Amino acid sequence: MRNKRVVFLLALPLPDRSIMTLLDHLNPPQKLAAEHRDGPLLILAGAGSGKTRVITYRIAKLIMDYGVYPEQILALTFTNKAAGEMRERVDAILSENGRETDAAGVTIATFHSFCARLLRRNAELLGLTPSFTIYDSDDQLKLIKAVMEQVGMPKDNGEAKRLRGAIGQFKNQGWTPALAHENAFNSYDEEDATFYEAYQKALVQANCADFGDLILGVITIFRTHPRIADSYSRHWRYQMVDEFQDTNPAQYALLKFLTRTHDNLCVVGDDDQAIYRWRGATVANIMGFEEDFPDAKIIKLEQNYRSTEVILKAANDVIQHNPTRRDKTLWTAREGGDLVTCFTARDDREEASYVARQIHDLTRLGADWGDFAVFYRTNAQSRQIEEQLQNGGVPYQVIGGMSFYERSEIKDILGYLKVALNPDNPVDFLRIINTPSRGIGKVSLGKLERVAEIRGVGTFYRALRYAAGMLEAGALGDTPIVPEPFGPDDEEALEALQKLGGRSKKGMIDACEVVVALRDQIGADAADGNSLSQVANFLVERIHYMDYLDRDDPERAEDRRNNVVELLHALEEFEEDFDPDQLLNEDLPGQGEDDEAPDFDGESEPTVVSQILRAFLERSALVHATDGMEEGRTTTLMTVHGAKGLEFDTVFLVGMEDELFPSLRDMSDIEELHEERRLAYVAITRARHKLYITNAQSRRIYGQIRQTEPSRFLRDIDPERIEIDPKSTSQSIEYGHRASAPNRRRVRDRGYDEFQQASDANYFGDGVDQDLWEFDQSPPMIKGEVGRAVQQTLDAAPPEGDFDPSFSQLSPWEDDLSADWQQESDFAASGPSATDPEGLTGKTVSHSRFGIGKITGVSGDGPKAVLTINFPGHGARTIIRKFVKILG
DNA sequence: TAAACCAGAATTTTT
DNA sequence: TTCTGGTTTA
């Protein structure tokens, strides 16, 4: 994958001795950038020009040749994926050069996780405790609704979402409520700012921070305590930022603070890949970098090592329609290449079928499933593709979409743990108080809320303790509850809560007991024999959560229970890997170094269990469970946004239709169109050897069938670089592009009907036991070696235009696949045992967390079979079959 | 209070 | 079409 730079060895002068073998792998501008030592540096790195490579080599260079301590280096990214990859590569480079211990010292993090750490260190300065909860946008919306109600606004879901957006933008700008007021243009802005103020107050009172607060909180601290900023700035003497074009003003302000004692800021970016304007990112940061850092050195990386000439030119065709770009011309040494294949389907289902079919055929010819990726504009499009891939027996992984941590069962369990750690958190409190149902309905909640408003009570949790009669000081320094009734109304509210009926009273006592018990257990130290996974297991038992799932939705109970089990595993795993030493010598400065930095002696020293829990919750808030993408063995499905920074041999870009891609919800916003175009550019430049672009003439949206037009971006590509698949419904890119005739009839090309028949018969689904084709059970036929270039297989493919006759027959695939499956079964049948009816023992599997392992034991069968798997590096694990991919 | 039912939104993209 | 949240009913 990264072994094709050898060419340059000969062309380069001899570099420094110590790191010679490394920098030799870089081309001249790359080398120049990696050698850069002090002062600001802007690296304009085109797609596929090796920017991560440059950053990682520069880190190595700093450490090895310039004598910089690893601890002095900070590298910030936007995604966990990028951070992980960078960490890995720095690790590899340093290890290769006998400096394996150094990599751990380098701070490589996402903006958000980095700021979360800083914020925990200095939480008191913002009125938070180090145990503050991080709210995701769901939680955020709930709190906004609560605040809306509180300030007497009418219930309005749309308005709540608008406010969430407005607050998000304030925070992206780096504006506190006060600044939002100052910057208000009109009375609407003013109102939003006022609401923002109320919301922010509620957040702090709840001891919570939302995503935007992580960044804004840190810069607020830096603004008010410049000496803290100084101390951090001095600590991280060399800083690097990846994907700089996606920074928003708040992040930029953060960087300014962090570099205030020096200007060793190295940023890498590509304005053509700026795709997060909607999240407040400003290209101005990259376009005007020299203005802020007049001494900035600028280095352009223009050689693309990834794609063929055809693909690169197609990408350039598209992006050149954007004005105001930084001057940059990408070129590649890989001349020629396969044409871009376009396919127009009649509908979205046929489009998905086509993709599945192509992948299937190419893998039969020796390509690996892992060579392929399917990109779509919106997550909703993944369903059709998934269905067809399943039918075709193509194993796949979906990146993004509904994350593990967004599932209600996961949120419930984590909700309890979050409340245990921070009982002031009202969103999770309300989530768990009656889940599973305890007879605490709207009325009881109202009474509880009323009491919570009384001075001396303050929060739901404390009101609950009052109601449950658990008034004494409890775990973790809970203060005794002494309500200070402020008049007859308050007295009444207290009385009402006291006099609650039997059922809700009982429910409240129960809920209270659970939370208090959790808090006690978290408060107890690991030394007392307590562990986080024990606490979690206790919780699931104590609230009979599994039974609740069965009752709640018997249909999905099975899945959801497994998810809970998986969560418990994850907790256990996390706990095992957790290094308590890490807590002692964190590489963060702050305390002690600067007298303005607070010591957070707090009320009670956090216990190990609570620290682990805190760390786990932080990770679950900041890391998508799907982040751990596996390389190599399965086809990858993701949105175009998710694809940034990645590359694949063969890319299918689906749904290239106007109004879908470009999305254009607001036709008047020309900037939005430009951003969509950059998005298309990003998508195209992910492909190494082969690009397919597909569209559908009609598509179901919200269950309604809509006619579509081909994407304008598709028409931007020079037809010279395109071949239209003979099976395509239309042999022209512009199949019906006539603004004057919106209801035109479309001419169907010959060949279409055959294709359609097959498609209508669901040509690899009907008549086959669907279960057989479920992802996990798909026949494990790994054909080529991982990473084998698809190019070869394409060369070997049957001549185009020769429409595969079997295609129109009823079930060519079933036959093919059944044969394979049969073969596999025969193989398996050679060694089944009583406990392992399917002969799984000995097979290789892959797991999202533990990686590749071998099955050593099996009990039960079907997707629910319990497997014992040995993962090198993790030891033996017990995992439900559903959660692993069986590779063969 | 809980279950069952119905109406309306949702689909741009993510930490 | 699917999900969510709100309302009605037992």
Tab-separated table of N, CA and C in Angstrom, chain A residues 336-394:
chain	number	residue	atom	x	y	z
A	336	GLY	N	-2.453	7.290	-17.907
A	336	GLY	CA	-3.524	6.433	-18.419
A	336	GLY	C	-4.404	5.899	-17.314
A	337	GLY	N	-4.852	4.675	-17.493
A	337	GLY	CA	-5.726	4.069	-16.506
A	337	GLY	C	-7.076	3.753	-17.108
A	338	ASP	N	-7.839	2.993	-16.363
A	338	ASP	CA	-9.179	2.616	-16.820
A	338	ASP	C	-10.096	3.821	-16.859
A	339	LEU	N	-10.986	3.816	-17.840
A	339	LEU	CA	-11.970	4.885	-17.892
A	339	LEU	C	-12.914	4.792	-16.707
A	340	VAL	N	-13.529	5.902	-16.417
A	340	VAL	CA	-14.547	5.922	-15.369
A	340	VAL	C	-15.792	5.261	-15.942
A	341	THR	N	-16.322	4.274	-15.252
A	341	THR	CA	-17.519	3.595	-15.744
A	341	THR	C	-18.761	4.228	-15.147
A	342	CYS	N	-19.674	4.635	-16.024
A	342	CYS	CA	-20.925	5.197	-15.551
A	342	CYS	C	-22.061	4.237	-15.814
A	343	PHE	N	-22.953	4.189	-14.897
A	343	PHE	CA	-24.105	3.301	-15.040
A	343	PHE	C	-25.351	4.028	-14.559
A	344	THR	N	-26.355	4.038	-15.419
A	344	THR	CA	-27.628	4.619	-15.020
A	344	THR	C	-28.635	3.505	-14.798
A	345	ALA	N	-29.203	3.474	-13.626
A	345	ALA	CA	-30.184	2.447	-13.307
A	345	ALA	C	-31.578	3.035	-13.412
A	346	ARG	N	-32.550	2.146	-13.513
A	346	ARG	CA	-33.916	2.648	-13.586
A	346	ARG	C	-34.328	3.188	-12.215
A	347	ASP	N	-33.969	2.457	-11.194
A	347	ASP	CA	-34.316	2.936	-9.852
A	347	ASP	C	-33.191	2.623	-8.877
A	348	ASP	N	-33.365	3.034	-7.666
A	348	ASP	CA	-32.299	2.889	-6.686
A	348	ASP	C	-31.984	1.428	-6.381
A	349	ARG	N	-32.991	0.589	-6.506
A	349	ARG	CA	-32.739	-0.814	-6.209
A	349	ARG	C	-31.850	-1.435	-7.280
A	350	GLU	N	-32.145	-1.076	-8.513
A	350	GLU	CA	-31.328	-1.601	-9.586
A	350	GLU	C	-29.898	-1.073	-9.482
A	351	GLU	N	-29.784	0.144	-9.076
A	351	GLU	CA	-28.460	0.721	-8.880
A	351	GLU	C	-27.664	-0.105	-7.866
A	352	ALA	N	-28.326	-0.417	-6.776
A	352	ALA	CA	-27.663	-1.206	-5.731
A	352	ALA	C	-27.308	-2.588	-6.256
A	353	SER	N	-28.212	-3.162	-7.026
A	353	SER	CA	-27.953	-4.478	-7.600
A	353	SER	C	-26.711	-4.448	-8.477
A	354	TYR	N	-26.635	-3.406	-9.254
A	354	TYR	CA	-25.499	-3.283	-10.164
A	354	TYR	C	-24.186	-3.266	-9.379
A	355	VAL	N	-24.168	-2.485	-8.334
A	355	VAL	CA	-22.959	-2.390	-7.519
A	355	VAL	C	-22.601	-3.759	-6.944
A	356	ALA	N	-23.605	-4.403	-6.384
A	356	ALA	CA	-23.362	-5.715	-5.774
A	356	ALA	C	-22.863	-6.696	-6.826
A	357	ARG	N	-23.468	-6.622	-7.964
A	357	ARG	CA	-23.118	-7.537	-9.039
A	357	ARG	C	-21.665	-7.312	-9.501
A	358	GLN	N	-21.309	-6.060	-9.666
A	358	GLN	CA	-19.942	-5.759	-10.094
A	358	GLN	C	-18.938	-6.287	-9.081
A	359	ILE	N	-19.222	-6.037	-7.831
A	359	ILE	CA	-18.287	-6.474	-6.796
A	359	ILE	C	-18.185	-7.985	-6.789
A	360	HIS	N	-19.338	-8.600	-6.902
A	360	HIS	CA	-19.345	-10.059	-6.925
A	360	HIS	C	-18.499	-10.589	-8.078
A	361	ASP	N	-18.751	-10.056	-9.257
A	361	ASP	CA	-18.036	-10.540	-10.438
A	361	ASP	C	-16.534	-10.307	-10.324
A	362	LEU	N	-16.174	-9.145	-9.853
A	362	LEU	CA	-14.755	-8.835	-9.762
A	362	LEU	C	-14.054	-9.690	-8.705
A	363	THR	N	-14.755	-9.991	-7.644
A	363	THR	CA	-14.110	-10.854	-6.648
A	363	THR	C	-13.949	-12.267	-7.195
A	364	ARG	N	-14.887	-12.679	-8.033
A	364	ARG	CA	-14.738	-13.998	-8.640
A	364	ARG	C	-13.490	-14.039	-9.495
A	365	LEU	N	-13.150	-12.879	-10.031
A	365	LEU	CA	-11.976	-12.820	-10.890
A	365	LEU	C	-10.708	-12.588	-10.072
A	366	GLY	N	-10.842	-12.597	-8.779
A	366	GLY	CA	-9.632	-12.530	-7.969
A	366	GLY	C	-9.471	-11.293	-7.114
A	367	ALA	N	-10.349	-10.314	-7.278
A	367	ALA	CA	-10.259	-9.145	-6.417
A	367	ALA	C	-10.706	-9.516	-5.008
A	368	ASP	N	-10.311	-8.714	-4.076
A	368	ASP	CA	-10.697	-8.968	-2.694
A	368	ASP	C	-11.834	-8.026	-2.329
A	369	TRP	N	-12.719	-8.495	-1.493
A	369	TRP	CA	-13.843	-7.639	-1.097
A	369	TRP	C	-13.363	-6.313	-0.526
A	370	GLY	N	-12.226	-6.404	0.118
A	370	GLY	CA	-11.692	-5.209	0.752
A	370	GLY	C	-11.192	-4.160	-0.232
A	371	ASP	N	-11.115	-4.526	-1.496
A	371	ASP	CA	-10.661	-3.556	-2.488
A	371	ASP	C	-11.731	-2.519	-2.807
A	372	PHE	N	-12.961	-2.792	-2.397
A	372	PHE	CA	-14.061	-1.947	-2.841
A	372	PHE	C	-14.615	-1.050	-1.743
A	373	ALA	N	-15.061	0.098	-2.177
A	373	ALA	CA	-15.797	0.965	-1.267
A	373	ALA	C	-16.976	1.548	-2.025
A	374	VAL	N	-18.058	1.732	-1.334
A	374	VAL	CA	-19.223	2.381	-1.917
A	374	VAL	C	-19.468	3.673	-1.142
A	375	PHE	N	-19.500	4.770	-1.866
A	375	PHE	CA	-19.738	6.073	-1.230
A	375	PHE	C	-21.108	6.597	-1.615
A	376	TYR	N	-21.795	7.139	-0.663
A	376	TYR	CA	-23.087	7.769	-0.950
A	376	TYR	C	-23.136	9.104	-0.225
A	377	ARG	N	-24.096	9.926	-0.652
A	377	ARG	CA	-24.177	11.255	-0.069
A	377	ARG	C	-24.829	11.223	1.311
A	378	THR	N	-25.863	10.423	1.447
A	378	THR	CA	-26.581	10.378	2.726
A	378	THR	C	-26.626	8.952	3.276
A	379	ASN	N	-26.608	8.857	4.550
A	379	ASN	CA	-26.627	7.543	5.192
A	379	ASN	C	-27.821	6.701	4.795
A	380	ALA	N	-28.941	7.374	4.521
A	380	ALA	CA	-30.157	6.636	4.194
A	380	ALA	C	-29.968	5.759	2.958
A	381	GLN	N	-29.034	6.145	2.121
A	381	GLN	CA	-28.831	5.376	0.898
A	381	GLN	C	-28.193	4.020	1.157
A	382	SER	N	-27.642	3.836	2.323
A	382	SER	CA	-26.906	2.593	2.565
A	382	SER	C	-27.817	1.369	2.578
A	383	ARG	N	-29.085	1.584	2.903
A	383	ARG	CA	-29.942	0.406	3.097
A	383	ARG	C	-30.096	-0.449	1.847
A	384	GLN	N	-30.374	0.228	0.747
A	384	GLN	CA	-30.528	-0.493	-0.513
A	384	GLN	C	-29.248	-1.267	-0.851
A	385	ILE	N	-28.140	-0.574	-0.710
A	385	ILE	CA	-26.863	-1.205	-1.034
A	385	ILE	C	-26.643	-2.415	-0.140
A	386	GLU	N	-26.910	-2.225	1.144
A	386	GLU	CA	-26.715	-3.337	2.075
A	386	GLU	C	-27.534	-4.547	1.682
A	387	GLU	N	-28.792	-4.305	1.364
A	387	GLU	CA	-29.669	-5.415	1.000
A	387	GLU	C	-29.102	-6.198	-0.171
A	388	GLN	N	-28.681	-5.466	-1.180
A	388	GLN	CA	-28.205	-6.153	-2.376
A	388	GLN	C	-26.862	-6.841	-2.127
A	389	LEU	N	-26.023	-6.251	-1.327
A	389	LEU	CA	-24.756	-6.907	-1.009
A	389	LEU	C	-25.016	-8.185	-0.233
A	390	GLN	N	-25.997	-8.121	0.638
A	390	GLN	CA	-26.348	-9.332	1.383
A	390	GLN	C	-26.816	-10.417	0.433
A	391	ASN	N	-27.680	-10.028	-0.473
A	391	ASN	CA	-28.177	-11.009	-1.425
A	391	ASN	C	-27.051	-11.614	-2.248
A	392	GLY	N	-26.067	-10.800	-2.544
A	392	GLY	CA	-24.975	-11.292	-3.349
A	392	GLY	C	-23.868	-11.953	-2.546
A	393	GLY	N	-24.036	-12.030	-1.246
A	393	GLY	CA	-23.034	-12.682	-0.417
A	393	GLY	C	-21.744	-11.887	-0.308
A	394	VAL	N	-21.827	-10.599	-0.498
A	394	VAL	CA	-20.630	-9.773	-0.365
A	394	VAL	C	-20.544	-9.255	1.074
